[in-house]
Amino acid sequence: MAEFSIIDLYFKRTSKTDVSLGIGDDSAVITPPTSQQLVICADTLVAGRHFPVDTSAHAIGWKSVAVNLSDLAAMGAKPHSILLALSLPTIDHDWLAGFSQGLFDCCDQFGVSLIGGDTTQSTQLTISVTALGWIEHGQAVTRAGAQVGDYICVSGQIGDAAFGLQHLGHALQKRLDYPTPRCLLGQQLKTVASSMIDISDGLAQDLGHILKASDVGAKLFLDQIPIDKSLKLLDKQQAWHYVLAGGDDYELCFTISPQNFEKLSRQQLDVPITIIGEITQQTGLLFEYMGEIHPLHVHGYQHFA
């Protein structure tokens, strides 16, 4: 089957009205909204590296979109569309049907269109998605705005996906296979959060990116981090490894002043948020458990390990 037949059969759909030209030409054409900035991100997933090789095609399609929408959410942007670059070892129609359905299920849930991309043959299954979103001029939330005295907060639960990866078949595997990008929350945070990042490589490592960019330190309250009941049954060191270094949560970690947190708490949010620490003047990341400093050495996901 030719490349364009695959595209027509599995990936061609009617685009949004503000997409002047979608799939079927050399490039897509979008009409930008007035007074908005374009926010762009890209992620690549490799079979056996970013997901187990026996992961369902539907889950791979969903996750390929979700991890990119999570990056947009971390900037406070409203997702708009994606581009897909798909490298396939073989043409497997059952797999393509499941993958495209998972991809479009995620797109549909978050109001996103597939507007272009590329397909080719490769020795290894590789999926690269570029996501585009919009945000009001000057309102993008970066990693560099954390201030001393800010709260450190997270959405949802942390450590679920890492636990699910090590316990395939457990209910928490769904959090690994079907992460939920916090798109609405990200947009609600754009006017109140001082810095933000999505948790993809482990809470400690990703929070560390905020600390470095903002030139501040932090104290993390280990006993305040929201975790699933399955992790609470584990040895504390093992649970902390999943929570701090596991990654693949795709929850939002953000800093916010106490005053703005009060404003946020009066809004209706679609996911729980929890204060898990505070920004400090002293650089570095300290861990506190039950009121006492607890030394830990953790490393997040390494892409070239």
mmCIF file of N, CA and C in Angstrom, residues 122-210:
data_model
loop_
_atom_site.group_PDB
_atom_site.id
_atom_site.type_symbol
_atom_site.label_atom_id
_atom_site.label_comp_id
_atom_site.label_asym_id
_atom_site.label_seq_id
_atom_site.Cartn_x
_atom_site.Cartn_y
_atom_site.Cartn_z
ATOM 1 N N SER A 122 10.556 2.140 8.422
ATOM 2 C CA SER A 122 11.740 2.141 9.267
ATOM 3 C C SER A 122 11.858 0.779 9.924
ATOM 4 N N THR A 123 13.039 0.480 10.447
ATOM 5 C CA THR A 123 13.232 -0.800 11.129
ATOM 6 C C THR A 123 12.579 -0.807 12.508
ATOM 7 N N GLN A 124 12.250 0.377 13.027
ATOM 8 C CA GLN A 124 11.670 0.476 14.368
ATOM 9 C C GLN A 124 10.484 1.426 14.356
ATOM 10 N N LEU A 125 9.436 1.041 15.067
ATOM 11 C CA LEU A 125 8.264 1.897 15.186
ATOM 12 C C LEU A 125 8.622 3.174 15.946
ATOM 13 N N THR A 126 8.432 4.312 15.295
ATOM 14 C CA THR A 126 8.722 5.614 15.883
ATOM 15 C C THR A 126 7.585 6.569 15.544
ATOM 16 N N ILE A 127 7.111 7.277 16.560
ATOM 17 C CA ILE A 127 6.020 8.244 16.377
ATOM 18 C C ILE A 127 6.484 9.602 16.866
ATOM 19 N N SER A 128 6.472 10.578 15.984
ATOM 20 C CA SER A 128 6.815 11.947 16.352
ATOM 21 C C SER A 128 5.606 12.835 16.104
ATOM 22 N N VAL A 129 5.205 13.547 17.134
ATOM 23 C CA VAL A 129 4.062 14.451 17.036
ATOM 24 C C VAL A 129 4.524 15.868 17.365
ATOM 25 N N THR A 130 4.110 16.803 16.536
ATOM 26 C CA THR A 130 4.299 18.227 16.806
ATOM 27 C C THR A 130 2.931 18.811 17.122
ATOM 28 N N ALA A 131 2.821 19.497 18.246
ATOM 29 C CA ALA A 131 1.542 20.069 18.662
ATOM 30 C C ALA A 131 1.613 21.588 18.622
ATOM 31 N N LEU A 132 0.512 22.203 18.215
ATOM 32 C CA LEU A 132 0.405 23.647 18.120
ATOM 33 C C LEU A 132 -0.747 24.126 18.991
ATOM 34 N N GLY A 133 -0.528 25.246 19.668
ATOM 35 C CA GLY A 133 -1.572 25.829 20.497
ATOM 36 C C GLY A 133 -1.485 27.337 20.482
ATOM 37 N N TRP A 134 -2.462 27.969 21.089
ATOM 38 C CA TRP A 134 -2.526 29.430 21.115
ATOM 39 C C TRP A 134 -2.572 29.924 22.556
ATOM 40 N N ILE A 135 -2.008 31.093 22.756
ATOM 41 C CA ILE A 135 -2.109 31.744 24.054
ATOM 42 C C ILE A 135 -2.081 33.252 23.842
ATOM 43 N N GLU A 136 -2.767 33.971 24.727
ATOM 44 C CA GLU A 136 -2.770 35.427 24.624
ATOM 45 C C GLU A 136 -1.341 35.954 24.734
ATOM 46 N N HIS A 137 -1.091 37.012 23.987
ATOM 47 C CA HIS A 137 0.254 37.576 23.918
ATOM 48 C C HIS A 137 0.812 37.865 25.317
ATOM 49 N N GLY A 138 1.993 37.301 25.596
ATOM 50 C CA GLY A 138 2.689 37.574 26.841
ATOM 51 C C GLY A 138 2.228 36.783 28.043
ATOM 52 N N GLN A 139 1.292 35.837 27.864
ATOM 53 C CA GLN A 139 0.762 35.093 29.015
ATOM 54 C C GLN A 139 1.337 33.679 29.166
ATOM 55 N N ALA A 140 2.227 33.271 28.300
ATOM 56 C CA ALA A 140 2.808 31.925 28.413
ATOM 57 C C ALA A 140 3.538 31.774 29.745
ATOM 58 N N VAL A 141 3.280 30.669 30.439
ATOM 59 C CA VAL A 141 3.935 30.397 31.723
ATOM 60 C C VAL A 141 5.213 29.612 31.441
ATOM 61 N N THR A 142 6.340 30.088 31.924
ATOM 62 C CA THR A 142 7.613 29.421 31.682
ATOM 63 C C THR A 142 8.119 28.755 32.963
ATOM 64 N N ARG A 143 9.313 28.207 32.885
ATOM 65 C CA ARG A 143 9.939 27.598 34.066
ATOM 66 C C ARG A 143 10.684 28.620 34.918
ATOM 67 N N ALA A 144 10.769 29.850 34.451
ATOM 68 C CA ALA A 144 11.716 30.799 35.040
ATOM 69 C C ALA A 144 11.101 31.817 35.984
ATOM 70 N N GLY A 145 9.871 31.637 36.453
ATOM 71 C CA GLY A 145 9.242 32.685 37.244
ATOM 72 C C GLY A 145 9.052 32.403 38.716
ATOM 73 N N ALA A 146 9.538 31.264 39.216
ATOM 74 C CA ALA A 146 9.320 30.917 40.624
ATOM 75 C C ALA A 146 9.970 31.937 41.549
ATOM 76 N N GLN A 147 9.244 32.304 42.619
ATOM 77 C CA GLN A 147 9.721 33.303 43.569
ATOM 78 C C GLN A 147 9.801 32.698 44.973
ATOM 79 N N VAL A 148 10.755 33.178 45.759
ATOM 80 C CA VAL A 148 10.893 32.723 47.143
ATOM 81 C C VAL A 148 9.574 32.956 47.877
ATOM 82 N N GLY A 149 9.096 31.939 48.577
ATOM 83 C CA GLY A 149 7.834 32.013 49.289
ATOM 84 C C GLY A 149 6.668 31.411 48.529
ATOM 85 N N ASP A 150 6.846 31.133 47.238
ATOM 86 C CA ASP A 150 5.788 30.485 46.458
ATOM 87 C C ASP A 150 5.526 29.071 46.970
ATOM 88 N N TYR A 151 4.283 28.645 46.863
ATOM 89 C CA TYR A 151 3.957 27.242 47.066
ATOM 90 C C TYR A 151 4.376 26.443 45.832
ATOM 91 N N ILE A 152 4.720 25.177 46.047
ATOM 92 C CA ILE A 152 4.905 24.222 44.951
ATOM 93 C C ILE A 152 3.698 23.299 44.963
ATOM 94 N N CYS A 153 3.028 23.185 43.840
ATOM 95 C CA CYS A 153 1.801 22.389 43.752
ATOM 96 C C CYS A 153 1.886 21.389 42.608
ATOM 97 N N VAL A 154 1.090 20.332 42.723
ATOM 98 C CA VAL A 154 0.938 19.371 41.635
ATOM 99 C C VAL A 154 -0.540 19.077 41.437
ATOM 100 N N SER A 155 -0.868 18.673 40.239
ATOM 101 C CA SER A 155 -2.221 18.199 39.960
ATOM 102 C C SER A 155 -2.269 16.685 40.108
ATOM 103 N N GLY A 156 -3.454 16.161 40.397
ATOM 104 C CA GLY A 156 -3.661 14.715 40.413
ATOM 105 C C GLY A 156 -2.799 13.962 41.396
ATOM 106 N N GLN A 157 -2.420 12.736 41.000
ATOM 107 C CA GLN A 157 -1.540 11.871 41.797
ATOM 108 C C GLN A 157 -0.216 11.686 41.078
ATOM 109 N N ILE A 158 0.832 11.466 41.850
ATOM 110 C CA ILE A 158 2.169 11.300 41.300
ATOM 111 C C ILE A 158 2.659 9.868 41.563
ATOM 112 N N GLY A 159 3.325 9.296 40.585
ATOM 113 C CA GLY A 159 3.908 7.963 40.732
ATOM 114 C C GLY A 159 3.070 6.833 40.162
ATOM 115 N N ASP A 160 1.844 7.128 39.724
ATOM 116 C CA ASP A 160 0.952 6.072 39.219
ATOM 117 C C ASP A 160 1.542 5.343 38.019
ATOM 118 N N ALA A 161 2.023 6.112 37.038
ATOM 119 C CA ALA A 161 2.500 5.518 35.786
ATOM 120 C C ALA A 161 3.734 4.654 36.013
ATOM 121 N N ALA A 162 4.653 5.147 36.852
ATOM 122 C CA ALA A 162 5.868 4.374 37.129
ATOM 123 C C ALA A 162 5.526 3.060 37.821
ATOM 124 N N PHE A 163 4.568 3.104 38.735
ATOM 125 C CA PHE A 163 4.115 1.876 39.389
ATOM 126 C C PHE A 163 3.459 0.956 38.356
ATOM 127 N N GLY A 164 2.631 1.526 37.489
ATOM 128 C CA GLY A 164 1.963 0.726 36.469
ATOM 129 C C GLY A 164 2.932 0.050 35.519
ATOM 130 N N LEU A 165 4.038 0.717 35.197
ATOM 131 C CA LEU A 165 5.039 0.139 34.306
ATOM 132 C C LEU A 165 5.687 -1.089 34.923
ATOM 133 N N GLN A 166 5.881 -1.061 36.234
ATOM 134 C CA GLN A 166 6.511 -2.187 36.919
ATOM 135 C C GLN A 166 5.506 -3.243 37.371
ATOM 136 N N HIS A 167 4.223 -2.961 37.203
ATOM 137 C CA HIS A 167 3.170 -3.901 37.601
ATOM 138 C C HIS A 167 2.127 -3.976 36.495
ATOM 139 N N LEU A 168 2.576 -4.435 35.329
ATOM 140 C CA LEU A 168 1.689 -4.508 34.169
ATOM 141 C C LEU A 168 0.495 -5.401 34.482
ATOM 142 N N GLY A 169 -0.679 -4.927 34.129
ATOM 143 C CA GLY A 169 -1.906 -5.625 34.452
ATOM 144 C C GLY A 169 -2.624 -5.027 35.636
ATOM 145 N N HIS A 170 -1.895 -4.224 36.440
ATOM 146 C CA HIS A 170 -2.506 -3.516 37.561
ATOM 147 C C HIS A 170 -3.377 -2.383 37.013
ATOM 148 N N ALA A 171 -4.345 -1.963 37.788
ATOM 149 C CA ALA A 171 -5.239 -0.886 37.362
ATOM 150 C C ALA A 171 -4.482 0.391 37.017
ATOM 151 N N LEU A 172 -3.344 0.629 37.678
ATOM 152 C CA LEU A 172 -2.584 1.846 37.420
ATOM 153 C C LEU A 172 -1.854 1.824 36.090
ATOM 154 N N GLN A 173 -1.835 0.686 35.393
ATOM 155 C CA GLN A 173 -1.242 0.674 34.056
ATOM 156 C C GLN A 173 -1.997 1.627 33.129
ATOM 157 N N LYS A 174 -3.271 1.837 33.403
ATOM 158 C CA LYS A 174 -4.044 2.765 32.563
ATOM 159 C C LYS A 174 -3.473 4.169 32.625
ATOM 160 N N ARG A 175 -2.914 4.539 33.786
ATOM 161 C CA ARG A 175 -2.310 5.871 33.912
ATOM 162 C C ARG A 175 -1.017 5.973 33.114
ATOM 163 N N LEU A 176 -0.375 4.827 32.867
ATOM 164 C CA LEU A 176 0.806 4.781 32.007
ATOM 165 C C LEU A 176 0.397 4.868 30.543
ATOM 166 N N ASP A 177 -0.599 4.074 30.166
ATOM 167 C CA ASP A 177 -0.997 3.973 28.766
ATOM 168 C C ASP A 177 -1.858 5.139 28.296
ATOM 169 N N TYR A 178 -2.658 5.689 29.200
ATOM 170 C CA TYR A 178 -3.614 6.741 28.828
ATOM 171 C C TYR A 178 -3.466 7.955 29.754
ATOM 172 N N PRO A 179 -2.332 8.655 29.668
ATOM 173 C CA PRO A 179 -2.159 9.853 30.502
ATOM 174 C C PRO A 179 -3.183 10.918 30.120
ATOM 175 N N THR A 180 -3.541 11.747 31.097
ATOM 176 C CA THR A 180 -4.517 12.814 30.867
ATOM 177 C C THR A 180 -3.808 14.159 30.848
ATOM 178 N N PRO A 181 -3.674 14.779 29.689
ATOM 179 C CA PRO A 181 -3.076 16.117 29.662
ATOM 180 C C PRO A 181 -3.995 17.121 30.356
ATOM 181 N N ARG A 182 -3.449 17.958 31.213
ATOM 182 C CA ARG A 182 -4.258 18.864 32.023
ATOM 183 C C ARG A 182 -4.450 20.198 31.285
ATOM 184 N N CYS A 183 -5.114 20.093 30.134
ATOM 185 C CA CYS A 183 -5.245 21.257 29.249
ATOM 186 C C CYS A 183 -6.063 22.378 29.883
ATOM 187 N N LEU A 184 -7.210 22.054 30.464
ATOM 188 C CA LEU A 184 -8.051 23.080 31.060
ATOM 189 C C LEU A 184 -7.363 23.715 32.262
ATOM 190 N N LEU A 185 -6.761 22.900 33.114
ATOM 191 C CA LEU A 185 -6.068 23.430 34.285
ATOM 192 C C LEU A 185 -4.943 24.366 33.859
ATOM 193 N N GLY A 186 -4.186 23.971 32.841
ATOM 194 C CA GLY A 186 -3.092 24.818 32.364
ATOM 195 C C GLY A 186 -3.575 26.194 31.968
ATOM 196 N N GLN A 187 -4.728 26.244 31.297
ATOM 197 C CA GLN A 187 -5.286 27.535 30.889
ATOM 198 C C GLN A 187 -5.764 28.340 32.097
ATOM 199 N N GLN A 188 -6.271 27.653 33.110
ATOM 200 C CA GLN A 188 -6.702 28.366 34.314
ATOM 201 C C GLN A 188 -5.522 28.909 35.110
ATOM 202 N N LEU A 189 -4.363 28.269 34.969
ATOM 203 C CA LEU A 189 -3.185 28.665 35.736
ATOM 204 C C LEU A 189 -2.387 29.783 35.081
ATOM 205 N N LYS A 190 -2.650 30.083 33.830
ATOM 206 C CA LYS A 190 -1.777 31.013 33.095
ATOM 207 C C LYS A 190 -1.744 32.413 33.686
ATOM 208 N N THR A 191 -2.760 32.805 34.425
ATOM 209 C CA THR A 191 -2.771 34.146 35.013
ATOM 210 C C THR A 191 -2.406 34.158 36.500
ATOM 211 N N VAL A 192 -2.160 32.978 37.081
ATOM 212 C CA VAL A 192 -1.864 32.939 38.519
ATOM 213 C C VAL A 192 -0.562 32.202 38.859
ATOM 214 N N ALA A 193 -0.148 31.238 38.058
ATOM 215 C CA ALA A 193 1.077 30.485 38.349
ATOM 216 C C ALA A 193 2.299 31.324 37.997
ATOM 217 N N SER A 194 3.348 31.213 38.798
ATOM 218 C CA SER A 194 4.581 31.945 38.510
ATOM 219 C C SER A 194 5.533 31.146 37.636
ATOM 220 N N SER A 195 5.437 29.830 37.670
ATOM 221 C CA SER A 195 6.217 28.952 36.791
ATOM 222 C C SER A 195 5.481 27.618 36.698
ATOM 223 N N MET A 196 5.814 26.842 35.666
ATOM 224 C CA MET A 196 5.100 25.570 35.487
ATOM 225 C C MET A 196 5.886 24.644 34.572
ATOM 226 N N ILE A 197 5.663 23.337 34.790
ATOM 227 C CA ILE A 197 6.263 22.291 33.961
ATOM 228 C C ILE A 197 5.364 21.071 34.056
ATOM 229 N N ASP A 198 5.378 20.229 33.035
ATOM 230 C CA ASP A 198 4.653 18.962 33.180
ATOM 231 C C ASP A 198 5.628 17.885 33.628
ATOM 232 N N ILE A 199 5.125 16.926 34.388
ATOM 233 C CA ILE A 199 5.988 15.905 34.984
ATOM 234 C C ILE A 199 6.081 14.721 34.032
ATOM 235 N N SER A 200 7.178 14.682 33.294
ATOM 236 C CA SER A 200 7.388 13.602 32.328
ATOM 237 C C SER A 200 8.578 12.728 32.691
ATOM 238 N N ASP A 201 9.599 13.309 33.301
ATOM 239 C CA ASP A 201 10.832 12.577 33.606
ATOM 240 C C ASP A 201 11.049 12.345 35.092
ATOM 241 N N GLY A 202 10.031 12.565 35.895
ATOM 242 C CA GLY A 202 10.148 12.400 37.341
ATOM 243 C C GLY A 202 9.996 13.731 38.043
ATOM 244 N N LEU A 203 9.244 13.750 39.142
ATOM 245 C CA LEU A 203 8.954 14.994 39.853
ATOM 246 C C LEU A 203 10.213 15.740 40.268
ATOM 247 N N ALA A 204 11.195 15.046 40.849
ATOM 248 C CA ALA A 204 12.398 15.718 41.339
ATOM 249 C C ALA A 204 13.178 16.354 40.196
ATOM 250 N N GLN A 205 13.349 15.624 39.108
ATOM 251 C CA GLN A 205 14.119 16.150 37.980
ATOM 252 C C GLN A 205 13.390 17.316 37.312
ATOM 253 N N ASP A 206 12.089 17.171 37.112
ATOM 254 C CA ASP A 206 11.352 18.231 36.434
ATOM 255 C C ASP A 206 11.224 19.478 37.300
ATOM 256 N N LEU A 207 10.990 19.306 38.602
ATOM 257 C CA LEU A 207 11.000 20.454 39.496
ATOM 258 C C LEU A 207 12.373 21.115 39.484
ATOM 259 N N GLY A 208 13.409 20.299 39.369
ATOM 260 C CA GLY A 208 14.769 20.835 39.287
ATOM 261 C C GLY A 208 14.961 21.777 38.115
ATOM 262 N N HIS A 209 14.250 21.533 36.995
ATOM 263 C CA HIS A 209 14.337 22.433 35.847
ATOM 264 C C HIS A 209 13.779 23.807 36.202
ATOM 265 N N ILE A 210 12.692 23.831 36.968
ATOM 266 C CA ILE A 210 12.139 25.114 37.426
ATOM 267 C C ILE A 210 13.124 25.825 38.335
#
